JSON list of C-alpha atoms in Angstrom, two decimals:
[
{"chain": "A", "resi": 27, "resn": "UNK", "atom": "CA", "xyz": [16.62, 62.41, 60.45]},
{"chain": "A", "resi": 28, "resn": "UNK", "atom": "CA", "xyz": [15.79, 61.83, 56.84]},
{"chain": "A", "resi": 29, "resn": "UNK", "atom": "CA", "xyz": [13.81, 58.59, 55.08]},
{"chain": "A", "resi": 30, "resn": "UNK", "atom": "CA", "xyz": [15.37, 55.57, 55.60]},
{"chain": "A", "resi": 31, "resn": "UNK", "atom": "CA", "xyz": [13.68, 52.47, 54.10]},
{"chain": "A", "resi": 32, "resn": "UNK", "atom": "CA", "xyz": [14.48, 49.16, 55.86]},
{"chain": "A", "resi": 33, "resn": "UNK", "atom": "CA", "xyz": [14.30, 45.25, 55.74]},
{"chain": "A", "resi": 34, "resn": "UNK", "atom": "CA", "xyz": [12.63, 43.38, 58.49]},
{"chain": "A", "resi": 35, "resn": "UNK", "atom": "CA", "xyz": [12.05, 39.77, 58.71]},
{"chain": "A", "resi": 36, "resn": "UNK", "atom": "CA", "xyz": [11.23, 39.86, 54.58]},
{"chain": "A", "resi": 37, "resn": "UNK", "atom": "CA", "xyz": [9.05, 42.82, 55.16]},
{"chain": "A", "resi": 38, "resn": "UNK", "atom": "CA", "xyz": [10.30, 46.47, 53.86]},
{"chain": "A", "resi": 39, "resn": "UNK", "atom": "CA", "xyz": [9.17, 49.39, 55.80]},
{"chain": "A", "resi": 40, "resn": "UNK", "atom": "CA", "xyz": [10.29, 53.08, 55.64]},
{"chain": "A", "resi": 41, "resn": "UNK", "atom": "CA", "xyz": [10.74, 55.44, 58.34]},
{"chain": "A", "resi": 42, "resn": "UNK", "atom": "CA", "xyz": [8.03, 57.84, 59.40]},
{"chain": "A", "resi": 43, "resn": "UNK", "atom": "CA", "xyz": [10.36, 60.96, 58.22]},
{"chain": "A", "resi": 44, "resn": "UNK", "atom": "CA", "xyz": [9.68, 59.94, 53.96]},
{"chain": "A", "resi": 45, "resn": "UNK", "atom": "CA", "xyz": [7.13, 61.56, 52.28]},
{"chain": "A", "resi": 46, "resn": "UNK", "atom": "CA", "xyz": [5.04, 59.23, 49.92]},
{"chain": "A", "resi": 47, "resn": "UNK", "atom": "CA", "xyz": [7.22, 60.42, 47.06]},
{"chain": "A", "resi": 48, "resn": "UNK", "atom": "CA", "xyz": [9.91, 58.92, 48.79]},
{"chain": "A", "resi": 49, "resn": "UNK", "atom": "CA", "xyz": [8.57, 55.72, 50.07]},
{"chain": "A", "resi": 50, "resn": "UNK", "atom": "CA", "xyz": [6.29, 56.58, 53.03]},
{"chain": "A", "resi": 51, "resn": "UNK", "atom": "CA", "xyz": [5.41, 57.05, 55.62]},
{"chain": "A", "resi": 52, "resn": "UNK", "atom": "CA", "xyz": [3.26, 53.98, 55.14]},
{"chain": "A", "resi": 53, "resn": "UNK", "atom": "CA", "xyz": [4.53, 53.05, 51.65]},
{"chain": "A", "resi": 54, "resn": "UNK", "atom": "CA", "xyz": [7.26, 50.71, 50.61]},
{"chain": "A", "resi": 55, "resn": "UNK", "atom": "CA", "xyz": [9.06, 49.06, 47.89]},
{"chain": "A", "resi": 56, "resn": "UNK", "atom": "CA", "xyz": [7.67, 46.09, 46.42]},
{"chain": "A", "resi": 57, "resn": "UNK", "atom": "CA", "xyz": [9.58, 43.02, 47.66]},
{"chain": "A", "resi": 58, "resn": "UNK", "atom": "CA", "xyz": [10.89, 41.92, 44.20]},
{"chain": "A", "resi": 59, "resn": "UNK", "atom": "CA", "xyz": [10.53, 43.64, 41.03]},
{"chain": "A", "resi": 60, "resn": "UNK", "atom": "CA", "xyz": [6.95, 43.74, 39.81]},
{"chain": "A", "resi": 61, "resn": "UNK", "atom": "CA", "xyz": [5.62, 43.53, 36.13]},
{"chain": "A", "resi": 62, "resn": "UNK", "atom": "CA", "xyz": [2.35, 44.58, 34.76]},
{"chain": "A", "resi": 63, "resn": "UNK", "atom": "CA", "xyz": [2.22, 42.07, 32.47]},
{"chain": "A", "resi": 64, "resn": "UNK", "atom": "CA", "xyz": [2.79, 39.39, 35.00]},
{"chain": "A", "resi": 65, "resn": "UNK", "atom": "CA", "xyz": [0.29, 40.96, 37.51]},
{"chain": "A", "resi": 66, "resn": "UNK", "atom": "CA", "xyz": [-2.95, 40.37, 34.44]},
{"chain": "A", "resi": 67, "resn": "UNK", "atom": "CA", "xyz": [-1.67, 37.17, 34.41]},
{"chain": "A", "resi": 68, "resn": "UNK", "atom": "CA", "xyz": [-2.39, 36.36, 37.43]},
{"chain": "A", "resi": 69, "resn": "UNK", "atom": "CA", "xyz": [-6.45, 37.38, 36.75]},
{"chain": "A", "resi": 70, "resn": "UNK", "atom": "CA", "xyz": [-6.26, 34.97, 34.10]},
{"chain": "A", "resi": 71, "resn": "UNK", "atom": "CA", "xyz": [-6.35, 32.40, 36.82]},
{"chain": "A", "resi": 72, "resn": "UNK", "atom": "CA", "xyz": [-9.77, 33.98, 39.30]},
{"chain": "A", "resi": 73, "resn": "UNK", "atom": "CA", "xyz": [-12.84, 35.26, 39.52]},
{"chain": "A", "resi": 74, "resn": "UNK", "atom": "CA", "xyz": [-11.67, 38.98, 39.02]},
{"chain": "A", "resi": 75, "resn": "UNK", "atom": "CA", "xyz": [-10.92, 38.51, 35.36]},
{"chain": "A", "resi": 76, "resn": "UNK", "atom": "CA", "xyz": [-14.49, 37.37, 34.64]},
{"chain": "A", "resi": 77, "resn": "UNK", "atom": "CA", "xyz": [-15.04, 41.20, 35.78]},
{"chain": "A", "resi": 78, "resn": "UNK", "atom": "CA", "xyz": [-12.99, 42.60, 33.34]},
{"chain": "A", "resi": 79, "resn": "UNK", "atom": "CA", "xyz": [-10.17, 44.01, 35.29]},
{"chain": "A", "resi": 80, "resn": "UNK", "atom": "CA", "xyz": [-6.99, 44.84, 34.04]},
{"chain": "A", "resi": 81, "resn": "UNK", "atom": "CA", "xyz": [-3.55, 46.59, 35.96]},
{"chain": "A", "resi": 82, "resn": "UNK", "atom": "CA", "xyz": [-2.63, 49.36, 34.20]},
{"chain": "A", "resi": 83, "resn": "UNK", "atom": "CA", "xyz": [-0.35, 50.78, 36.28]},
{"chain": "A", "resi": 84, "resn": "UNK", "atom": "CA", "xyz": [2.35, 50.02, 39.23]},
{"chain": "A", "resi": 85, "resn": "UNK", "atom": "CA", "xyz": [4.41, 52.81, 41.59]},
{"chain": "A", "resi": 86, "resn": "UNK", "atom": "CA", "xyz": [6.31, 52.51, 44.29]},
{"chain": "A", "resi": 87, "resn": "UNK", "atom": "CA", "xyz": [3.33, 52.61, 46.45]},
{"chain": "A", "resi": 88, "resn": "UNK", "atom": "CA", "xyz": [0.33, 52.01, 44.67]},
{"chain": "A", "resi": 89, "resn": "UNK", "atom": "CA", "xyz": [-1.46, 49.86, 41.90]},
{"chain": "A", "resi": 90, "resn": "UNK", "atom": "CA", "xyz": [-3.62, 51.12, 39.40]},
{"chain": "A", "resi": 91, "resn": "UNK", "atom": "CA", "xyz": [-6.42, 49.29, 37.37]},
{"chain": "A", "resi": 92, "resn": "UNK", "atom": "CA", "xyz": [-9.54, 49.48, 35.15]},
{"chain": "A", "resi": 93, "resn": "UNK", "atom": "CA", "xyz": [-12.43, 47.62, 33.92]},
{"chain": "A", "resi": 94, "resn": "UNK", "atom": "CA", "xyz": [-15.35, 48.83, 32.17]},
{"chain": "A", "resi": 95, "resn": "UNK", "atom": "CA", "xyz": [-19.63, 48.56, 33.89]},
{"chain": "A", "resi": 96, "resn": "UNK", "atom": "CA", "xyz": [-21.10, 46.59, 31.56]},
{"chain": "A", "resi": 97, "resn": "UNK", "atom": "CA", "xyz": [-23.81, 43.16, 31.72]},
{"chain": "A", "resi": 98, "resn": "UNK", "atom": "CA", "xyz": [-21.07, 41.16, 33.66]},
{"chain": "A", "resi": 99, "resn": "UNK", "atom": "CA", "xyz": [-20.37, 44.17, 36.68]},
{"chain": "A", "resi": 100, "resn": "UNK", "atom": "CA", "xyz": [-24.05, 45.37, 36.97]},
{"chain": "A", "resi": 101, "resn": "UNK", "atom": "CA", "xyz": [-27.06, 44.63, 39.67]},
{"chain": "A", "resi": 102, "resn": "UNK", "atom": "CA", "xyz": [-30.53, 43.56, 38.37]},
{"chain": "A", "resi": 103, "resn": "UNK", "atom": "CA", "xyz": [-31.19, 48.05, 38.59]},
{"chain": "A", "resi": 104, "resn": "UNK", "atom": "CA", "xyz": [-28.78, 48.80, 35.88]},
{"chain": "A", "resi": 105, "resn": "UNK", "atom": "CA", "xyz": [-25.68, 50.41, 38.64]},
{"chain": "A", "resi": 106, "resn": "UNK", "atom": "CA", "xyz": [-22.19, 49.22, 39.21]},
{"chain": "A", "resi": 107, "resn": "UNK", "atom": "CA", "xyz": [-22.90, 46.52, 41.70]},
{"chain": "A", "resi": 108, "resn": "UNK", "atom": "CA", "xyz": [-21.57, 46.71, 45.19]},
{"chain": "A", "resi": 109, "resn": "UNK", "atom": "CA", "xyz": [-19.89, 43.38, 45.23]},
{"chain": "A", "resi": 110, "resn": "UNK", "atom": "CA", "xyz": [-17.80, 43.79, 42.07]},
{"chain": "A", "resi": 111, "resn": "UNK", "atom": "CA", "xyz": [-16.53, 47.07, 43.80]},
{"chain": "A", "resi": 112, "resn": "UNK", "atom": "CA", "xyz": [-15.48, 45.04, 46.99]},
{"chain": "A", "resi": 113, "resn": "UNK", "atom": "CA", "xyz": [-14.15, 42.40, 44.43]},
{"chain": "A", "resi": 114, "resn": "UNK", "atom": "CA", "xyz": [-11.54, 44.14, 42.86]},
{"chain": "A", "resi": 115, "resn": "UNK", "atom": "CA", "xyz": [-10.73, 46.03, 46.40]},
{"chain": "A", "resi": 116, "resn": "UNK", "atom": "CA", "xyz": [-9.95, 42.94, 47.97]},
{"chain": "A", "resi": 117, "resn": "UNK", "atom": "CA", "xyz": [-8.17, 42.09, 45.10]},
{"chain": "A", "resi": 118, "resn": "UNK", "atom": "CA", "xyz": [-5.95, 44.54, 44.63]},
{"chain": "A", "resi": 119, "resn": "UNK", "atom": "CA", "xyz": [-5.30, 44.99, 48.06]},
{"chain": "A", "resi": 120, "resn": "UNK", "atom": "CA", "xyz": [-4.55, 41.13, 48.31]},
{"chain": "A", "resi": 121, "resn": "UNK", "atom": "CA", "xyz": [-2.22, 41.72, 45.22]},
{"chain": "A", "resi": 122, "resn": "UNK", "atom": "CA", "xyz": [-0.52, 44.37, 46.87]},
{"chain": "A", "resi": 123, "resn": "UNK", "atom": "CA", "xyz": [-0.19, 43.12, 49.98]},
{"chain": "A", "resi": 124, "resn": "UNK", "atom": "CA", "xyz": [1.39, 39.87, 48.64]},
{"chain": "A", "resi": 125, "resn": "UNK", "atom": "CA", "xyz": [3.65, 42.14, 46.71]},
{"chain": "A", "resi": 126, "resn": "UNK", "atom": "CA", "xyz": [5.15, 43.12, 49.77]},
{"chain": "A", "resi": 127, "resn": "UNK", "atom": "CA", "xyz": [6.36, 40.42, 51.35]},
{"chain": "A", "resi": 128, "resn": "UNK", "atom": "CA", "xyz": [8.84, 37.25, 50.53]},
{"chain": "A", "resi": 129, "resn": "UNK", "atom": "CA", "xyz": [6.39, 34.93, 49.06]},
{"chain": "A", "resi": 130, "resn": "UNK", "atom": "CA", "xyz": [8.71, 31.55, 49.76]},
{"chain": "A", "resi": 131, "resn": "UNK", "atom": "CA", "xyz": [7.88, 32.76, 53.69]},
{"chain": "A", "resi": 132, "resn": "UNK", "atom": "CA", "xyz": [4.83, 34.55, 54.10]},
{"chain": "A", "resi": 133, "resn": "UNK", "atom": "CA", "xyz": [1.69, 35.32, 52.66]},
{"chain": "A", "resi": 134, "resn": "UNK", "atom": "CA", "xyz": [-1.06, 37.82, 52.81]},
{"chain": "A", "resi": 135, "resn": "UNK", "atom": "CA", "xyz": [-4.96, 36.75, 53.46]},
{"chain": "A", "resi": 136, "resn": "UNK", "atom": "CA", "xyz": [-7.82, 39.38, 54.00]},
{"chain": "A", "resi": 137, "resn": "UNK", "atom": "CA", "xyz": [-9.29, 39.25, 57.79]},
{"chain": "A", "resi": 138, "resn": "UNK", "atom": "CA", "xyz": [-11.93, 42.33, 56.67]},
{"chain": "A", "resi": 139, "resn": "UNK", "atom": "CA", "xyz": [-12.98, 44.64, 54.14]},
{"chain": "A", "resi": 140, "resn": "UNK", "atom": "CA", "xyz": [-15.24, 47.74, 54.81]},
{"chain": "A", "resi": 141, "resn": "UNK", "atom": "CA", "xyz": [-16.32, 49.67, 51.70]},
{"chain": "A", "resi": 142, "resn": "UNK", "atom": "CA", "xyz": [-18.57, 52.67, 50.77]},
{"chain": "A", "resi": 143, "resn": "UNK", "atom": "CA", "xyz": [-20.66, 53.66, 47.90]},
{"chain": "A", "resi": 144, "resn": "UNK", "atom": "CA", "xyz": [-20.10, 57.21, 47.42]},
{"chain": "A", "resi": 145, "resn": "UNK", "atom": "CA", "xyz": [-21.84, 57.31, 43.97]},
{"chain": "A", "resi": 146, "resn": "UNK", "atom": "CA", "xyz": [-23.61, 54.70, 41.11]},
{"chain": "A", "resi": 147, "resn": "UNK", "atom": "CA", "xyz": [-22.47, 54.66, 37.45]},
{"chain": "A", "resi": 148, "resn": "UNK", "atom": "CA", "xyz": [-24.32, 52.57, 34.80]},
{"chain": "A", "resi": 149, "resn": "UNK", "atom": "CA", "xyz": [-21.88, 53.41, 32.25]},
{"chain": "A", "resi": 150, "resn": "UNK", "atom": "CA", "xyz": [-18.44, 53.60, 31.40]},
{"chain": "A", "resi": 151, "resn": "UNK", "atom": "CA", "xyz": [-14.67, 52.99, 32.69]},
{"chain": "A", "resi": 152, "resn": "UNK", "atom": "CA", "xyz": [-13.97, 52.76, 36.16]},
{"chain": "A", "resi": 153, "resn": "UNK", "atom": "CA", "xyz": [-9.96, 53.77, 37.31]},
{"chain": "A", "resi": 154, "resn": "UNK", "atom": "CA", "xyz": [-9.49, 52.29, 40.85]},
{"chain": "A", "resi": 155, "resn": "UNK", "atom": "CA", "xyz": [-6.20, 53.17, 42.52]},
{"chain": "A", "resi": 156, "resn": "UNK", "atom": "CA", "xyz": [-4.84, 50.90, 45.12]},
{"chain": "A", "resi": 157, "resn": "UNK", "atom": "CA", "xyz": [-2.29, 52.34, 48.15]},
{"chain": "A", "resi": 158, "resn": "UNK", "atom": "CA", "xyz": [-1.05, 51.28, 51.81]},
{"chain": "A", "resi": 159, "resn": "UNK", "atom": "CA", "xyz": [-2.29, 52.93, 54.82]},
{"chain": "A", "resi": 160, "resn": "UNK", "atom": "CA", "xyz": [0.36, 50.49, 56.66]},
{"chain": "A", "resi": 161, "resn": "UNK", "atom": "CA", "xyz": [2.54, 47.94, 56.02]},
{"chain": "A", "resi": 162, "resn": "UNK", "atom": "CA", "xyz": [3.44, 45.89, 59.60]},
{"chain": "A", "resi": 163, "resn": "UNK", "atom": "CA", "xyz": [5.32, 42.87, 60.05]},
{"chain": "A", "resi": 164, "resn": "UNK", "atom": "CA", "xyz": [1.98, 40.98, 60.85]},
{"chain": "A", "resi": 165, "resn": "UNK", "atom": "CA", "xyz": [-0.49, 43.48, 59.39]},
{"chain": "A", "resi": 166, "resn": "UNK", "atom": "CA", "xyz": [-1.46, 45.30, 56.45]},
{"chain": "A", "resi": 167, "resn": "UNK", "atom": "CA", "xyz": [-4.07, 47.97, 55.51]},
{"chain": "A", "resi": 168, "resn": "UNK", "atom": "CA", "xyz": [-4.50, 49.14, 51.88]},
{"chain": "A", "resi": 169, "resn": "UNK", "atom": "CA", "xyz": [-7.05, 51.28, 50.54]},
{"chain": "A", "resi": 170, "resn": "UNK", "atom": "CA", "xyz": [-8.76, 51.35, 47.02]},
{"chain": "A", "resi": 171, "resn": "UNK", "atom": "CA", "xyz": [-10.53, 54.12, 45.43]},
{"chain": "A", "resi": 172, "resn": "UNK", "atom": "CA", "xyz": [-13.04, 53.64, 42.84]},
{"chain": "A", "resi": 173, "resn": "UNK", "atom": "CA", "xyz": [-13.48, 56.65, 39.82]},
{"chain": "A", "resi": 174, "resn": "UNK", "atom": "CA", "xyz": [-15.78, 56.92, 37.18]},
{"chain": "A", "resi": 175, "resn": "UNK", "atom": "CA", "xyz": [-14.47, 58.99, 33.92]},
{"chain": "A", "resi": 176, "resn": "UNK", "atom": "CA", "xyz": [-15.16, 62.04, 35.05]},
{"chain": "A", "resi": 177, "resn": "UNK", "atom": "CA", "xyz": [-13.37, 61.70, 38.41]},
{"chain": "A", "resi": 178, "resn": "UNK", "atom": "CA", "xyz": [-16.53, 61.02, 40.28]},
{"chain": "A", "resi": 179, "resn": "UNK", "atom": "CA", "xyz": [-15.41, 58.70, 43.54]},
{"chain": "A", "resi": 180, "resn": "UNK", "atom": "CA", "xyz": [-17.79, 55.79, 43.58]},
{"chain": "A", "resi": 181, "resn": "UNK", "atom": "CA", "xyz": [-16.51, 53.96, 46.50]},
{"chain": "A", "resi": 182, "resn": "UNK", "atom": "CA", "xyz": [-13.52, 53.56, 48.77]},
{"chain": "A", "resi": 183, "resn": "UNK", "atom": "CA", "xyz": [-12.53, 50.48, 50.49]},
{"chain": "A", "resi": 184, "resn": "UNK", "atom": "CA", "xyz": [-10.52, 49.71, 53.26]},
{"chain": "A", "resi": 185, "resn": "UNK", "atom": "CA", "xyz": [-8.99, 45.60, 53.27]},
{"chain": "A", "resi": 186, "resn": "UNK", "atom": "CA", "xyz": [-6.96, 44.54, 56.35]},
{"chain": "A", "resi": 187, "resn": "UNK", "atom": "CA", "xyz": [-4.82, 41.72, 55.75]},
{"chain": "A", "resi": 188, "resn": "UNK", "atom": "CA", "xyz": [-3.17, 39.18, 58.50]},
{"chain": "A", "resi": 189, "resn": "UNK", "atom": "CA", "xyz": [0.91, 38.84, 57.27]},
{"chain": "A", "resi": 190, "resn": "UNK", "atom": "CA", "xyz": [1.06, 35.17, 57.66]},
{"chain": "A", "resi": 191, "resn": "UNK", "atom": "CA", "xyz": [3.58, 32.02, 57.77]},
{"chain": "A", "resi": 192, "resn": "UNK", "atom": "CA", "xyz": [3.22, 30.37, 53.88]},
{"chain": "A", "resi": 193, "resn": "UNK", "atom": "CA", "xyz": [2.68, 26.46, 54.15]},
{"chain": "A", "resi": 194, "resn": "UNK", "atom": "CA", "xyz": [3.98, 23.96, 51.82]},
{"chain": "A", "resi": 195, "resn": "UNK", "atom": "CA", "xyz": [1.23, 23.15, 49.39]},
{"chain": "A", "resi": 196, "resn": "UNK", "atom": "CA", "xyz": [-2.18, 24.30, 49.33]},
{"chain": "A", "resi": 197, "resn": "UNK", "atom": "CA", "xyz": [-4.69, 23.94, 52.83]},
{"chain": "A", "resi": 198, "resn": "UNK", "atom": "CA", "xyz": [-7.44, 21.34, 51.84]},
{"chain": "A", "resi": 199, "resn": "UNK", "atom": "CA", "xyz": [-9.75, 22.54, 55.09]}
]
């Protein structure tokens, strides 16, 4: 049986059967078309722009960004600081995640992120890529990799996020 990619309950899947050229196994289209332009606008709104980060590139199962280590993404010892990697992980994973689903009936929160720091940079551009490890009906796991210039992995991060019923208006608890 060849890939088949399917609809459930506003949530795409493909079959097991599709390599990850062709969807899968884990992969899926976006929900809705998705624009690059309209994804940085979204960090114009949160914490992750402060940071620096900016998409730079969307496939049909993976996001791609940058940002640069400078004063704003270093700890006190002069190193790409641990939180600003788990930052734009849960980030982009929460992006992605969100991309997935039909935002007028669900939405996508982070329940944990796990992440480890393979190697320190001081310096430089860092490329972190962004792909699904699965995409449920009530759960998603997406994985970011962090690369210095040279290809050097700094740290790879795991998010799990809980596929949830949106609410009108925003929760004030």
């Amino acid at each position: 049986m060849g890939c088949r990619i399917f609809e459930r309950g506003g949530v795409y899947y493909a079959s097991a059967a599709c390599t990850l050229e062709e969807g899968g196994p884990v992969a899926r289209r976006w929900f809705e078309p998705v624009d690059l332009d309209e994804l940085n606008a979204l960090n114009d709104r949160d914490m992750i722009s402060r940071l620096g980060l900016v998409y730079t590139a969307i496939g049909d199962a993976h996001l791609e960004a940058e940002f640069t280590i400078d004063e704003r993404t270093r700890q006190p010892f002069g190193l790409l600081h641990g939180g600003v990697s788990c930052a734009v992980s849960e980030s982009m994973g929460s992006i992605a995640a969100n991309l997935c689903v039909d935002r007028s009936r669900y939405g996508c929160v982070g329940v944990e992120l796990n992440a480890s720091h393979l190697s320190g940079a001081s310096a430089g551009r860092v490329q972190a890529r962004c792909h699904p490890l699965r995409v449920g009906r009530r759960m998603h796991v997406w994985q970011t990799d962090l690369f210095d210039a040279e290809g050097r992995q700094l740290c790879v991060s795991r998010l799990t996020v809980a596929v949830v019923t949106a609410r009108d208006g925003p929760r004030s608890d």
